[in-house]
Coordinates of C-alpha atoms and ligand atoms in Angstrom, one line a residue:
T1 CA 38.1 -3.2 11.5
E2 CA 38.0 -7.0 12.2
F3 CA 38.0 -9.6 9.6
I4 CA 37.5 -13.3 9.2
M5 CA 38.5 -15.5 6.3
I6 CA 35.7 -17.3 4.5
D7 CA 36.8 -19.6 1.7
N8 CA 40.0 -17.6 1.5
M9 CA 38.2 -14.3 1.2
P10 CA 38.5 -11.7 3.9
V11 CA 35.1 -10.6 5.2
E12 CA 34.6 -7.7 7.5
L13 CA 32.7 -8.2 10.8
A14 CA 30.0 -5.7 11.5
G15 CA 28.5 -7.0 14.7
E16 CA 26.9 -10.1 13.2
K17 CA 25.7 -12.5 15.9
N18 CA 26.6 -15.7 14.1
L19 CA 28.8 -17.0 11.3
L20 CA 25.9 -17.7 9.1
S21 CA 25.1 -14.0 8.7
V22 CA 28.7 -13.2 7.9
I23 CA 28.9 -16.1 5.3
R24 CA 25.7 -14.9 3.7
K25 CA 27.0 -11.4 3.6
A26 CA 30.0 -12.7 1.7
G27 CA 27.5 -13.9 -1.0
I28 CA 27.5 -17.6 -0.1
E29 CA 24.1 -19.2 0.1
L30 CA 24.7 -21.5 3.0
P31 CA 21.9 -24.0 3.2
T32 CA 19.7 -24.2 6.2
F33 CA 16.2 -25.4 7.2
C34 CA 15.9 -24.0 10.6
Y35 CA 17.5 -20.6 10.6
Y36 CA 15.4 -17.4 10.5
S37 CA 16.9 -14.1 11.6
E38 CA 13.6 -13.2 13.4
L39 CA 13.4 -16.4 15.4
S40 CA 15.7 -17.8 18.1
V41 CA 18.5 -20.1 16.9
Y42 CA 17.7 -23.7 17.2
G43 CA 20.6 -25.3 15.4
A44 CA 18.9 -28.6 14.7
C45 CA 19.1 -29.2 11.0
R46 CA 22.9 -28.9 10.8
M47 CA 22.8 -28.1 7.1
C48 CA 24.8 -24.9 7.7
V49 CA 27.9 -26.7 9.0
V50 CA 31.3 -25.2 8.2
E51 CA 34.9 -26.2 8.9
D52 CA 37.5 -24.2 10.8
H53 CA 41.2 -24.3 10.1
W54 CA 41.6 -27.1 12.7
G55 CA 39.2 -29.2 10.7
D56 CA 36.5 -28.9 13.4
I57 CA 32.9 -28.8 12.2
H58 CA 30.5 -26.1 13.6
A59 CA 26.9 -25.2 12.8
A60 CA 27.3 -21.7 11.4
C61 CA 23.9 -20.5 12.8
S62 CA 25.0 -21.1 16.4
T63 CA 28.7 -20.1 16.2
P64 CA 29.6 -16.5 17.1
P65 CA 32.1 -15.0 14.6
K66 CA 35.5 -14.2 16.1
A67 CA 38.2 -12.1 14.4
G68 CA 40.9 -14.1 12.8
M69 CA 38.7 -17.2 12.2
E70 CA 39.5 -19.2 9.0
I71 CA 36.3 -20.8 7.8
R72 CA 35.6 -23.1 4.9
T73 CA 32.0 -23.6 3.7
N74 CA 32.4 -26.1 0.9
T75 CA 34.9 -28.9 1.6
P76 CA 34.4 -32.5 0.4
R77 CA 33.7 -33.4 4.0
L78 CA 31.0 -30.8 4.4
R79 CA 29.3 -31.8 1.1
K80 CA 29.3 -35.4 2.2
Y81 CA 27.8 -34.4 5.5
R82 CA 25.0 -32.3 3.9
K83 CA 24.2 -35.1 1.4
M84 CA 23.9 -37.5 4.3
I85 CA 21.5 -35.2 6.2
L86 CA 19.4 -34.8 3.1
E87 CA 19.3 -38.5 2.4
L88 CA 18.3 -39.2 6.0
L89 CA 15.5 -36.7 5.8
L90 CA 14.3 -38.1 2.4
S91 CA 14.4 -41.6 3.8
N92 CA 11.4 -41.0 5.9
H93 CA 9.7 -38.4 3.8
C94 CA 6.9 -38.6 1.3
R95 CA 8.5 -38.3 -2.2
D96 CA 5.4 -37.7 -4.2
C97 CA 6.6 -34.2 -5.0
T98 CA 4.4 -33.6 -8.1
T99 CA 1.1 -33.8 -6.1
C100 CA 2.4 -31.9 -3.0
E101 CA 1.0 -28.4 -2.3
K102 CA 4.6 -27.2 -1.8
N103 CA 5.8 -28.6 -5.1
G104 CA 8.3 -26.1 -6.6
K105 CA 8.6 -24.1 -3.3
C106 CA 9.8 -26.8 -1.0
K107 CA 13.2 -26.3 0.7
L108 CA 13.9 -30.0 0.9
Q109 CA 13.1 -30.5 -2.8
E110 CA 15.3 -27.5 -3.6
L111 CA 18.3 -28.6 -1.6
A112 CA 18.0 -32.2 -2.8
Q113 CA 18.2 -30.8 -6.3
R114 CA 21.0 -28.4 -5.4
F115 CA 23.1 -31.2 -3.9
G116 CA 22.4 -33.5 -6.7
I117 CA 20.7 -36.3 -4.7
K118 CA 19.9 -39.0 -7.2
Q119 CA 19.4 -41.9 -4.8
V120 CA 18.7 -42.4 -1.2
R121 CA 20.9 -45.0 0.4
F122 CA 18.5 -45.9 3.2
S123 CA 15.3 -47.8 3.0
N124 CA 12.2 -45.6 3.0
T125 CA 10.5 -45.6 6.4
F126 CA 7.9 -43.0 5.4
E127 CA 4.5 -43.6 6.9
D128 CA 1.4 -41.6 5.9
D129 CA -0.1 -40.3 9.1
G130 CA -3.0 -38.6 7.4
M131 CA -3.6 -34.9 7.3
D132 CA -5.2 -32.5 9.7
T133 CA -7.7 -30.6 7.5
S134 CA -9.7 -29.2 10.5
S135 CA -8.6 -25.6 10.0
L136 CA -10.0 -23.4 7.3
A137 CA -6.7 -21.6 7.1
I138 CA -4.0 -24.2 7.2
V139 CA -3.5 -27.9 6.4
R140 CA -1.0 -30.0 8.4
D141 CA 0.7 -33.2 7.1
K142 CA 2.9 -34.6 9.9
S143 CA 4.5 -37.1 7.6
K144 CA 6.2 -34.3 5.6
C145 CA 7.7 -32.7 8.8
I146 CA 11.5 -32.5 9.1
L147 CA 11.5 -31.4 12.7
C148 CA 13.2 -28.0 12.0
G149 CA 10.9 -26.4 14.6
D150 CA 10.4 -23.3 12.6
C151 CA 6.6 -23.4 13.0
V152 CA 6.9 -24.1 16.8
R153 CA 9.2 -21.1 17.3
M154 CA 7.1 -18.8 15.1
C155 CA 3.8 -19.7 16.8
D156 CA 5.4 -19.2 20.3
E157 CA 8.0 -16.5 19.9
V158 CA 6.4 -14.1 17.4
Q159 CA 2.7 -14.9 17.9
N160 CA 2.7 -15.9 21.6
I161 CA 0.2 -18.7 20.9
G162 CA 2.0 -22.0 21.3
A163 CA -0.7 -24.0 19.5
I164 CA 2.0 -26.5 18.3
D165 CA 5.0 -28.0 20.0
F166 CA 7.4 -30.9 19.9
A167 CA 6.0 -34.1 21.4
F168 CA 7.7 -37.4 22.3
R169 CA 11.4 -38.1 22.0
G170 CA 13.8 -40.0 19.8
S171 CA 12.4 -41.5 16.7
N172 CA 8.8 -40.8 17.8
M173 CA 9.4 -37.1 18.0
C174 CA 6.9 -35.0 16.1
V175 CA 5.3 -31.6 16.0
S176 CA 1.9 -31.8 17.5
T177 CA -1.0 -29.9 19.1
A178 CA -1.7 -30.7 22.8
F179 CA -3.1 -34.2 23.0
D180 CA -2.9 -34.3 19.2
E181 CA -6.2 -32.5 19.0
P182 CA -7.2 -31.2 15.5
I183 CA -5.6 -27.8 15.1
A184 CA -9.0 -26.0 14.7
T185 CA -10.0 -27.0 18.2
T186 CA -6.9 -25.4 19.8
N187 CA -6.1 -21.8 20.4
C188 CA -4.7 -21.4 16.8
V189 CA -5.8 -18.1 15.3
G190 CA -5.2 -19.1 11.7
C191 CA -2.5 -16.4 11.1
G192 CA -0.7 -18.9 8.9
Q193 CA 2.8 -17.7 9.9
C194 CA 3.7 -21.3 10.7
A195 CA 3.0 -22.2 7.1
A196 CA 5.0 -19.2 5.9
V197 CA 8.1 -20.5 7.6
C198 CA 7.6 -24.2 7.0
P199 CA 10.3 -25.3 4.6
T200 CA 8.3 -28.4 3.4
G201 CA 4.7 -29.3 2.8
A202 CA 4.1 -30.2 6.5
I203 CA 2.1 -27.0 7.1
V204 CA 0.5 -25.3 4.0
V205 CA -2.2 -22.8 3.4
R206 CA -5.5 -24.4 2.6
N207 CA -6.2 -24.3 -1.1
D208 CA -9.8 -23.4 -2.2
T209 CA -9.2 -22.9 -5.9
A210 CA -10.7 -26.2 -7.1
R211 CA -14.2 -25.3 -5.8
L212 CA -13.8 -21.7 -7.0
W213 CA -13.0 -22.7 -10.6
Q214 CA -16.3 -24.7 -10.7
D215 CA -18.3 -21.6 -9.6
I216 CA -16.5 -19.4 -12.1
S217 CA -17.5 -21.7 -15.0
N218 CA -21.1 -22.1 -13.8
P219 CA -23.3 -19.9 -16.1
G220 CA -25.8 -19.6 -13.3
T221 CA -23.5 -17.6 -11.1
K222 CA -22.4 -14.0 -11.1
V223 CA -18.9 -14.0 -9.6
L224 CA -17.7 -10.7 -8.1
V225 CA -14.2 -10.4 -6.8
Q226 CA -12.5 -7.8 -4.6
I227 CA -8.7 -7.4 -4.3
A228 CA -7.1 -6.5 -1.0
P229 CA -4.6 -3.6 -0.8
A230 CA -1.6 -5.7 0.0
V231 CA -2.1 -8.2 -2.9
R232 CA -1.2 -5.6 -5.6
V233 CA 2.4 -5.2 -4.2
G234 CA 2.9 -8.9 -3.2
I235 CA 2.1 -10.6 -6.5
G236 CA 4.5 -9.2 -9.0
K237 CA 7.8 -11.0 -8.3
E238 CA 6.5 -14.5 -8.6
L239 CA 5.0 -13.6 -11.9
G240 CA 8.2 -12.3 -13.4
L241 CA 7.9 -8.6 -12.4
G242 CA 9.4 -6.5 -9.7
E243 CA 8.9 -7.1 -5.9
G244 CA 6.7 -4.4 -4.4
E245 CA 5.5 -2.9 -7.7
N246 CA 1.8 -2.0 -7.9
M247 CA 0.2 -4.6 -10.1
M248 CA -3.4 -3.5 -9.6
G249 CA -4.1 -2.9 -13.3
R250 CA -2.7 -6.2 -14.4
L251 CA -4.5 -8.0 -11.6
V252 CA -7.8 -6.6 -12.7
A253 CA -7.2 -7.6 -16.3
A254 CA -6.0 -11.1 -15.2
L255 CA -9.1 -11.7 -13.0
R256 CA -11.4 -10.7 -15.9
R257 CA -9.6 -13.2 -18.2
I258 CA -10.0 -15.9 -15.6
G259 CA -13.7 -15.3 -15.8
F260 CA -14.7 -13.1 -12.9
D261 CA -17.7 -11.1 -13.9
E262 CA -17.0 -7.9 -12.0
V263 CA -13.7 -6.8 -10.4
F264 CA -13.5 -4.4 -7.4
D265 CA -10.9 -3.1 -4.9
T266 CA -11.2 -3.9 -1.2
T267 CA -9.8 -0.4 -0.7
T268 CA -13.3 0.9 -1.3
G269 CA -14.3 -1.2 1.8
A270 CA -11.3 0.3 3.7
D271 CA -12.7 3.8 2.9
L272 CA -16.0 2.8 4.5
T273 CA -14.1 1.4 7.5
V274 CA -12.3 4.7 8.0
L275 CA -15.5 6.6 8.2
E276 CA -17.3 4.2 10.5
E277 CA -14.3 3.6 12.7
T278 CA -13.5 7.3 13.1
G279 CA -17.1 8.0 13.9
E280 CA -17.0 5.3 16.6
F281 CA -13.7 6.5 17.9
L282 CA -14.8 10.1 18.2
S283 CA -18.0 9.1 20.0
R284 CA -16.1 6.9 22.5
L285 CA -13.6 9.7 23.0
E286 CA -16.3 12.2 23.7
K287 CA -18.0 9.8 26.2
G288 CA -14.7 8.6 27.6
E289 CA -15.8 5.0 27.4
K290 CA -14.4 1.8 26.0
L291 CA -11.0 3.2 25.4
P292 CA -8.5 2.4 24.0
L293 CA -10.3 1.5 20.9
F294 CA -8.7 -1.5 19.1
T295 CA -9.0 -1.9 15.4
S296 CA -10.9 -4.8 14.1
C297 CA -9.6 -5.4 10.5
C298 CA -7.3 -8.2 11.4
P299 CA -9.3 -11.4 12.1
A300 CA -6.4 -13.2 13.7
W301 CA -6.1 -10.4 16.2
V302 CA -9.9 -10.5 16.9
K303 CA -9.7 -14.3 17.4
Y304 CA -6.6 -13.8 19.6
A305 CA -8.5 -11.4 21.8
E306 CA -11.5 -13.6 22.0
L307 CA -9.4 -16.6 23.1
H308 CA -6.8 -14.9 25.3
K309 CA -8.0 -11.4 26.2
P310 CA -11.8 -11.7 26.5
E311 CA -11.9 -8.6 28.8
L312 CA -10.8 -6.5 25.8
V313 CA -13.3 -7.7 23.2
G314 CA -15.7 -4.8 24.2
N315 CA -12.9 -2.4 23.3
I316 CA -12.5 -3.8 19.8
S317 CA -14.2 -1.6 17.2
S318 CA -17.6 -2.8 16.1
C319 CA -16.7 -2.2 12.5
R320 CA -16.6 -5.1 10.2
S321 CA -13.3 -5.5 8.4
P322 CA -13.1 -3.8 5.0
M323 CA -13.4 -7.2 3.3
Q324 CA -16.7 -7.8 5.1
M325 CA -18.1 -4.3 4.8
F326 CA -17.5 -4.3 1.1
A327 CA -18.9 -7.9 0.6
S328 CA -22.1 -6.8 2.5
V329 CA -22.4 -3.8 0.3
L330 CA -21.9 -5.9 -2.9
K331 CA -24.4 -8.5 -1.9
E332 CA -26.9 -5.8 -1.1
H333 CA -26.3 -4.0 -4.4
Y334 CA -26.7 -7.1 -6.5
R335 CA -29.6 -8.6 -4.4
H336 CA -32.0 -8.5 -7.3
S337 CA -29.7 -10.3 -9.7
N338 CA -31.3 -13.2 -11.6
K339 CA -28.1 -15.2 -11.0
R340 CA -26.6 -16.6 -7.8
V341 CA -24.2 -13.8 -6.7
I342 CA -20.8 -15.0 -5.3
V343 CA -18.3 -12.7 -3.6
V344 CA -14.7 -13.8 -3.8
A345 CA -12.0 -12.0 -1.8
V346 CA -8.3 -12.1 -2.9
M347 CA -6.4 -11.6 0.3
P348 CA -2.8 -11.7 1.6
C349 CA -4.2 -13.5 4.6
T350 CA -5.1 -17.0 5.8
A351 CA -7.1 -15.9 8.8
K352 CA -9.6 -14.2 6.4
K353 CA -10.7 -17.7 5.3
I354 CA -11.8 -18.3 8.9
E355 CA -13.3 -14.8 9.2
A356 CA -15.4 -15.4 6.1
A357 CA -16.9 -18.5 7.7
R358 CA -17.9 -16.9 11.0
D359 CA -21.7 -16.9 11.8
E360 CA -21.6 -13.1 12.3
F361 CA -20.9 -12.7 8.6
K362 CA -23.7 -14.8 7.3
N363 CA -27.0 -13.6 6.0
D364 CA -29.7 -16.3 6.2
G365 CA -26.9 -18.9 6.6
I366 CA -25.1 -17.7 3.4
P367 CA -21.7 -16.0 3.9
Y368 CA -21.3 -12.5 2.6
V369 CA -17.8 -13.6 1.4
D370 CA -18.2 -17.0 -0.4
Y371 CA -14.5 -17.6 -1.0
V372 CA -11.2 -16.2 0.3
I373 CA -8.3 -17.0 -1.8
T374 CA -4.7 -16.0 -1.0
T375 CA -2.3 -14.1 -3.3
Q376 CA -0.5 -17.5 -3.7
E377 CA -3.7 -19.3 -4.8
L378 CA -4.4 -16.5 -7.3
I379 CA -0.9 -16.9 -8.7
Q380 CA -1.6 -20.5 -9.3
M381 CA -4.9 -19.7 -11.0
I382 CA -3.2 -17.1 -13.2
K383 CA -0.6 -19.7 -14.2
E384 CA -3.2 -22.4 -14.7
A385 CA -5.2 -20.1 -17.0
G386 CA -2.0 -19.6 -19.1
I387 CA -2.0 -15.9 -18.6
V388 CA 1.4 -14.2 -19.1
F389 CA 1.1 -11.7 -16.4
S390 CA 4.1 -9.7 -17.5
E391 CA 2.5 -9.1 -20.9
I392 CA -1.0 -8.3 -19.9
E393 CA -2.4 -4.8 -20.4
P394 CA -3.5 -3.1 -17.2
E395 CA -7.3 -2.4 -16.8
G396 CA -9.4 -0.4 -14.3
V397 CA -11.9 -1.8 -11.8
D398 CA -15.7 -1.9 -12.5
M399 CA -18.3 0.7 -11.7
P400 CA -20.2 1.7 -9.6
F401 CA -17.5 1.1 -7.0
G402 CA -14.6 2.3 -9.2
S403 CA -13.0 4.9 -7.0
T404 CA -10.7 4.5 -4.0
S405 CA -8.6 6.7 -1.8
G406 CA -4.9 6.7 -0.9
A407 CA -5.9 6.4 2.7
G408 CA -7.6 3.1 2.0
V409 CA -4.8 1.6 0.1
I410 CA -2.2 2.0 2.8
F411 CA -4.4 -0.2 5.1
G412 CA -2.2 -3.0 3.8
V413 CA 0.9 -1.9 5.7
T414 CA 1.3 -1.6 9.5
G415 CA 0.3 1.9 10.6
G416 CA -1.9 2.5 7.5
V417 CA -5.3 2.2 9.2
T418 CA -4.1 4.7 11.8
E419 CA -2.8 7.1 9.2
A420 CA -6.1 6.9 7.4
V421 CA -8.0 7.7 10.6
I422 CA -5.7 10.6 11.4
R423 CA -6.2 12.1 8.0
R424 CA -10.0 11.9 8.7
I425 CA -9.9 13.6 12.1
A426 CA -7.2 16.2 11.4
D427 CA -8.7 19.7 11.4
D428 CA -6.0 21.0 9.1
K429 CA -6.8 19.7 5.6
S430 CA -3.9 21.4 3.9
V431 CA -1.5 19.4 1.7
A432 CA 1.4 20.3 4.1
A433 CA -0.6 18.9 7.1
L434 CA -1.5 15.7 5.2
K435 CA 2.2 15.2 4.4
S436 CA 3.3 15.8 8.0
I437 CA 1.1 12.9 9.2
A438 CA 3.6 10.6 7.6
F439 CA 6.2 11.8 10.2
T440 CA 4.2 11.3 13.3
G441 CA 5.6 7.9 13.9
V442 CA 2.9 5.9 12.1
R443 CA 5.1 4.6 9.2
G444 CA 7.9 2.0 9.3
L445 CA 8.0 -1.7 9.7
E446 CA 8.8 -1.8 13.4
G447 CA 6.6 -4.0 15.6
V448 CA 5.6 -1.3 18.0
K449 CA 5.1 2.3 17.2
E450 CA 3.6 5.3 19.0
A451 CA 2.1 8.6 17.9
V452 CA 0.5 11.6 19.7
I453 CA -2.0 13.6 17.7
P454 CA -3.5 16.9 18.9
F455 CA -7.2 16.9 18.6
N456 CA -9.9 19.2 19.9
G457 CA -7.6 20.8 22.5
R458 CA -6.3 17.5 23.8
N459 CA -3.8 14.8 22.8
V460 CA -4.8 11.5 21.3
N461 CA -2.4 8.8 22.2
I462 CA -2.0 6.1 19.6
A463 CA -0.1 2.8 19.5
I464 CA 0.4 0.6 16.5
V465 CA 1.5 -3.0 16.9
S466 CA 2.1 -5.9 14.5
G467 CA 2.9 -9.5 15.6
L468 CA 0.7 -10.9 18.3
K469 CA 3.5 -11.2 20.9
N470 CA 4.0 -7.4 20.6
A471 CA 0.2 -6.9 21.0
D472 CA 0.2 -9.1 24.1
E473 CA 3.1 -7.2 25.7
L474 CA 1.5 -3.8 24.9
V475 CA -1.8 -5.0 26.5
K476 CA 0.1 -6.0 29.6
R477 CA 1.7 -2.5 29.9
I478 CA -1.8 -1.0 29.6
Q479 CA -3.2 -3.3 32.2
T480 CA -0.5 -2.5 34.7
G481 CA -1.1 1.2 34.1
E482 CA 2.3 1.7 32.7
K483 CA 0.9 3.0 29.4
Q484 CA -2.3 4.7 28.4
Y485 CA -3.6 4.9 24.8
D486 CA -6.8 6.0 23.1
F487 CA -6.4 4.2 19.8
I488 CA -4.5 1.0 19.0
E489 CA -4.0 -0.6 15.7
V490 CA -3.2 -4.3 15.8
M491 CA -2.1 -6.5 12.9
A492 CA -1.2 -10.1 13.7
C493 CA 1.4 -10.5 11.0
P494 CA 4.7 -8.6 11.6
G495 CA 4.7 -5.7 9.2
G496 CA 1.0 -5.9 8.5
C497 CA -0.9 -7.4 5.6
I498 CA 1.9 -7.0 3.1
C499 CA 3.7 -9.7 5.1
G500 CA 0.6 -11.9 5.4
A501 CA 1.0 -15.6 5.2
G502 CA -1.0 -15.8 2.0
Q503 CA 1.6 -13.7 0.1
P504 CA 4.6 -15.2 -1.5
V505 CA 7.4 -15.5 1.0
T506 CA 9.8 -12.6 1.0
D507 CA 12.8 -11.2 2.9
S508 CA 13.1 -7.9 4.8
E509 CA 14.2 -6.1 1.7
G510 CA 11.1 -7.4 -0.1
K511 CA 8.9 -6.2 2.8
K512 CA 10.3 -2.7 2.5
R513 CA 9.6 -2.7 -1.2
R514 CA 6.0 -3.8 -0.7
S515 CA 5.5 -1.1 1.9
A516 CA 7.1 1.5 -0.4
G517 CA 4.7 0.2 -3.2
L518 CA 1.6 1.0 -1.1
Y519 CA 2.8 4.4 -0.1
E520 CA 3.5 5.1 -3.8
A521 CA 0.0 4.0 -4.7
D522 CA -1.2 6.5 -2.1
R523 CA 1.0 9.3 -3.6
M524 CA -0.4 8.5 -7.0
S525 CA -4.0 8.6 -5.9
N526 CA -5.9 11.7 -6.6
I527 CA -8.1 11.1 -3.6
K528 CA -6.2 11.2 -0.4
R529 CA -8.9 11.0 2.3
S530 CA -11.6 8.3 2.6
E531 CA -14.4 10.9 3.1
E532 CA -13.5 12.5 -0.3
N533 CA -14.2 9.2 -2.2
P534 CA -17.4 9.9 -4.2
V535 CA -18.4 6.2 -4.1
I536 CA -18.5 6.3 -0.3
M537 CA -20.6 9.5 -0.3
A538 CA -23.0 7.9 -2.8
L539 CA -23.3 4.8 -0.6
Y540 CA -24.2 6.9 2.5
G541 CA -26.8 8.8 0.5
G542 CA -28.3 5.6 -1.0
L543 CA -27.7 1.9 -0.4
L544 CA -26.6 2.3 3.2
K545 CA -29.6 4.4 4.3
G546 CA -31.1 2.6 7.4
K547 CA -28.7 -0.3 6.9
I548 CA -25.4 0.9 8.4
H549 CA -25.7 -1.3 11.4
K550 CA -26.8 -4.4 9.4
L551 CA -24.2 -4.1 6.7
L552 CA -21.2 -2.5 8.3
H553 CA -21.1 -3.5 12.0
V554 CA -20.7 -6.6 14.0
N555 CA -21.0 -7.6 17.6
Y556 CA -18.1 -9.9 18.7
Q557 CA -19.3 -10.0 22.3
K558 CA -21.4 -13.0 23.1
Ligands
HC1_601 FE1 -5.6 -6.4 4.9 FE2 -7.7 -5.1 5.3 S1 -5.7 -4.1 5.2 S2 -6.9 -6.6 6.8 O1 -4.2 -6.3 5.9 O2 -8.2 -3.9 6.8 O3 -6.0 -9.3 4.5 O4 -4.3 -6.0 2.3 O5 -7.8 -6.5 2.8 O6 -10.4 -6.5 5.4 O7 -8.5 -3.1 3.2 C1 -5.7 -8.2 4.7 C2 -4.7 -6.2 3.3 C3 -7.2 -6.2 3.8 C4 -9.4 -5.9 5.3 C5 -8.3 -3.8 4.0
SF4_602 FE1 0.3 -20.8 15.4 FE2 -0.7 -19.1 13.6 FE3 0.2 -21.5 12.8 FE4 -2.1 -21.3 14.2 S1 -1.7 -20.5 12.1 S2 -0.5 -22.8 14.6 S3 -1.6 -19.6 15.5 S4 1.4 -19.8 13.8

C-alpha cells in the first residue's frame, strides 16, 4: 500500500484523483468554494491550498496525490493566504447577510466565520447590479457571485444546457446568460441545480412563502396541501432528525399547525399516474406507435425536450405529472366549496414552480396548483411558526384521499416510476415476483440504468436516466439506432426527486439514505400496487367518470 503524510499523519492512497479527496478522507475539512466531486476540477478559488515539504503551495483539488508526499494543510502561511482570499471576496460582496436568502447557508459567510474574519482591509467596491427575477424557479443576484463557476459547470456538464457562462475578462468578469438576457428567456429549464451548488446567494431558489402565508391566514380561503414523495425523506436532518428518515407523519402534523385546512399525499396522484401511464404504454405497445414512451412527471425534462428535442415531444406520455393530476382531482372534488379553494404543493423541485404556471394546467385562467413551495421553503415556514419538529406527534393525512401505495411513494427516487409501472403490468402478482422486480436493474442511484421485462410473450426494453446530460446521450444512441427501448424514465436531477434542488443540500451518503428511506416506506406500506389503492378505484368509479381526459391528461404538442 502507498501512503502520503498529511499534517504528520500517514494516510493510505486508494486511487483518489486529487489531494483534496485524500485530505478529506483523513478527516480534515479543507475549505473550498469550487470543488465538487461530480463536476470537473476548476481550481479557481484557491481556498484548498496546501504546502509540500519544499514549502511550495498547491491547490489540493487539482494536484494528483503521489506516494511519499509530505503535505501540510494548516500552516501560518496557508491561514494568511486563505484569509486574504476571503477578504478580497468580501471586499466586493454585499455584506447584508441578515436579509440574504442564503443567510445561515452561505459558504462565504461560513468560511468568514470559520477563519475569524473581523475586518476587511480593502475598501468595499461592491455594486448592486440588481436581481434577475424573471424565472419562477430561481433568482439571480450577480453582485453576490464569487466566480467559482460551480453553476456554469453544473448547467453545462451535468444538465447539458449551458444557459449561463462566464462573460468578459479581468475585473469585469461575471457569470451571465447570452447577451445578458433575463434567464427566463433563455433555454434554462428551471431545474435549480445551479442554485443547489451555488455557495453564496448569487443563485437561489425563488421563495414564495410570503404570499402563501397571506392566503393561509385569509378566512375566505380553504387551503389544501399535497406533499411529494421525496419531501418526507429530505426534510428531517435540517430539523434535527435523521437524514433520509420518513417524516410523513410529522410533516402532516406540522402543516396542520401552520394552518393548512386539509393535508394530502402526492403519492395518491402518483398512483393515478401509474394507472394512466401504464394504460397509455400498453396501448402504444399494442399499436407499435410512438415508442419509446418517455415519462412526463419531471417538468424540467419536459421543458428540455420542448426546447432541445422537439421531435420527441410526441413520445412523451400525455399523463399530467402526479402533482397536476392530484391538484385537478382536488379542485374538482371541492368545486362546490363556499370558500376559494387553494392547492399548495410541497415539492423537492424548483421546476414544479414553472410547471404549475403553464397554461396547460389552468382552468379558466386559474392554475390547478396555486403554489409550489420547496422542502427548504417549508422548513423555513415550520421554523417561523415556532414548531419544534422533533417533538411533534405524527398524524395521518385527510380523507377521502387517505390511502397511498408503496408503488407511488418510490416515485421520488430514480427508477421508482418504472418499478411502479412494472408492478402494474407484471402478470405474476405473487409476493416473490413483486420482490424480484427490485433486482431487474431499476434500483440504484446510477445515472443510466437498463431493465428487460418479459411481457405477453415479448421483451419490454426499459431505460432509466437521471441528469439531463445522460438523457441527451441516451437519446443520441436511440437516434443513431445503437439502442432501442420501449419505455424510458427521465428525471432531470441526478438521483431523481430525492436530490431535487428544492431539498436541503446533501452528500452522496445522504442521497443513499433518502433513497433507502423511500424503499422502506414502500416496504412498510400495506398496499404495494397502485391499482390496489381503494382511493384510486373510488375515483375511477366516481369523480373521474367522463373526465379522465380533462383532469389527468395534457397535450404538450403545439
Ligand atoms: Fe417528484 Fe413526482 S416523484 S416528480 O420527483 O412524479 O417533484 O417527490 O412529487 O408530480 O409523485 C417531484 C417527488 C413528485 C410528481 C410524484
Ligand atoms: Fe441551468 Fe438548471 Fe440553473 Fe437553469 S436552473 S441555469 S437549466 S442549472
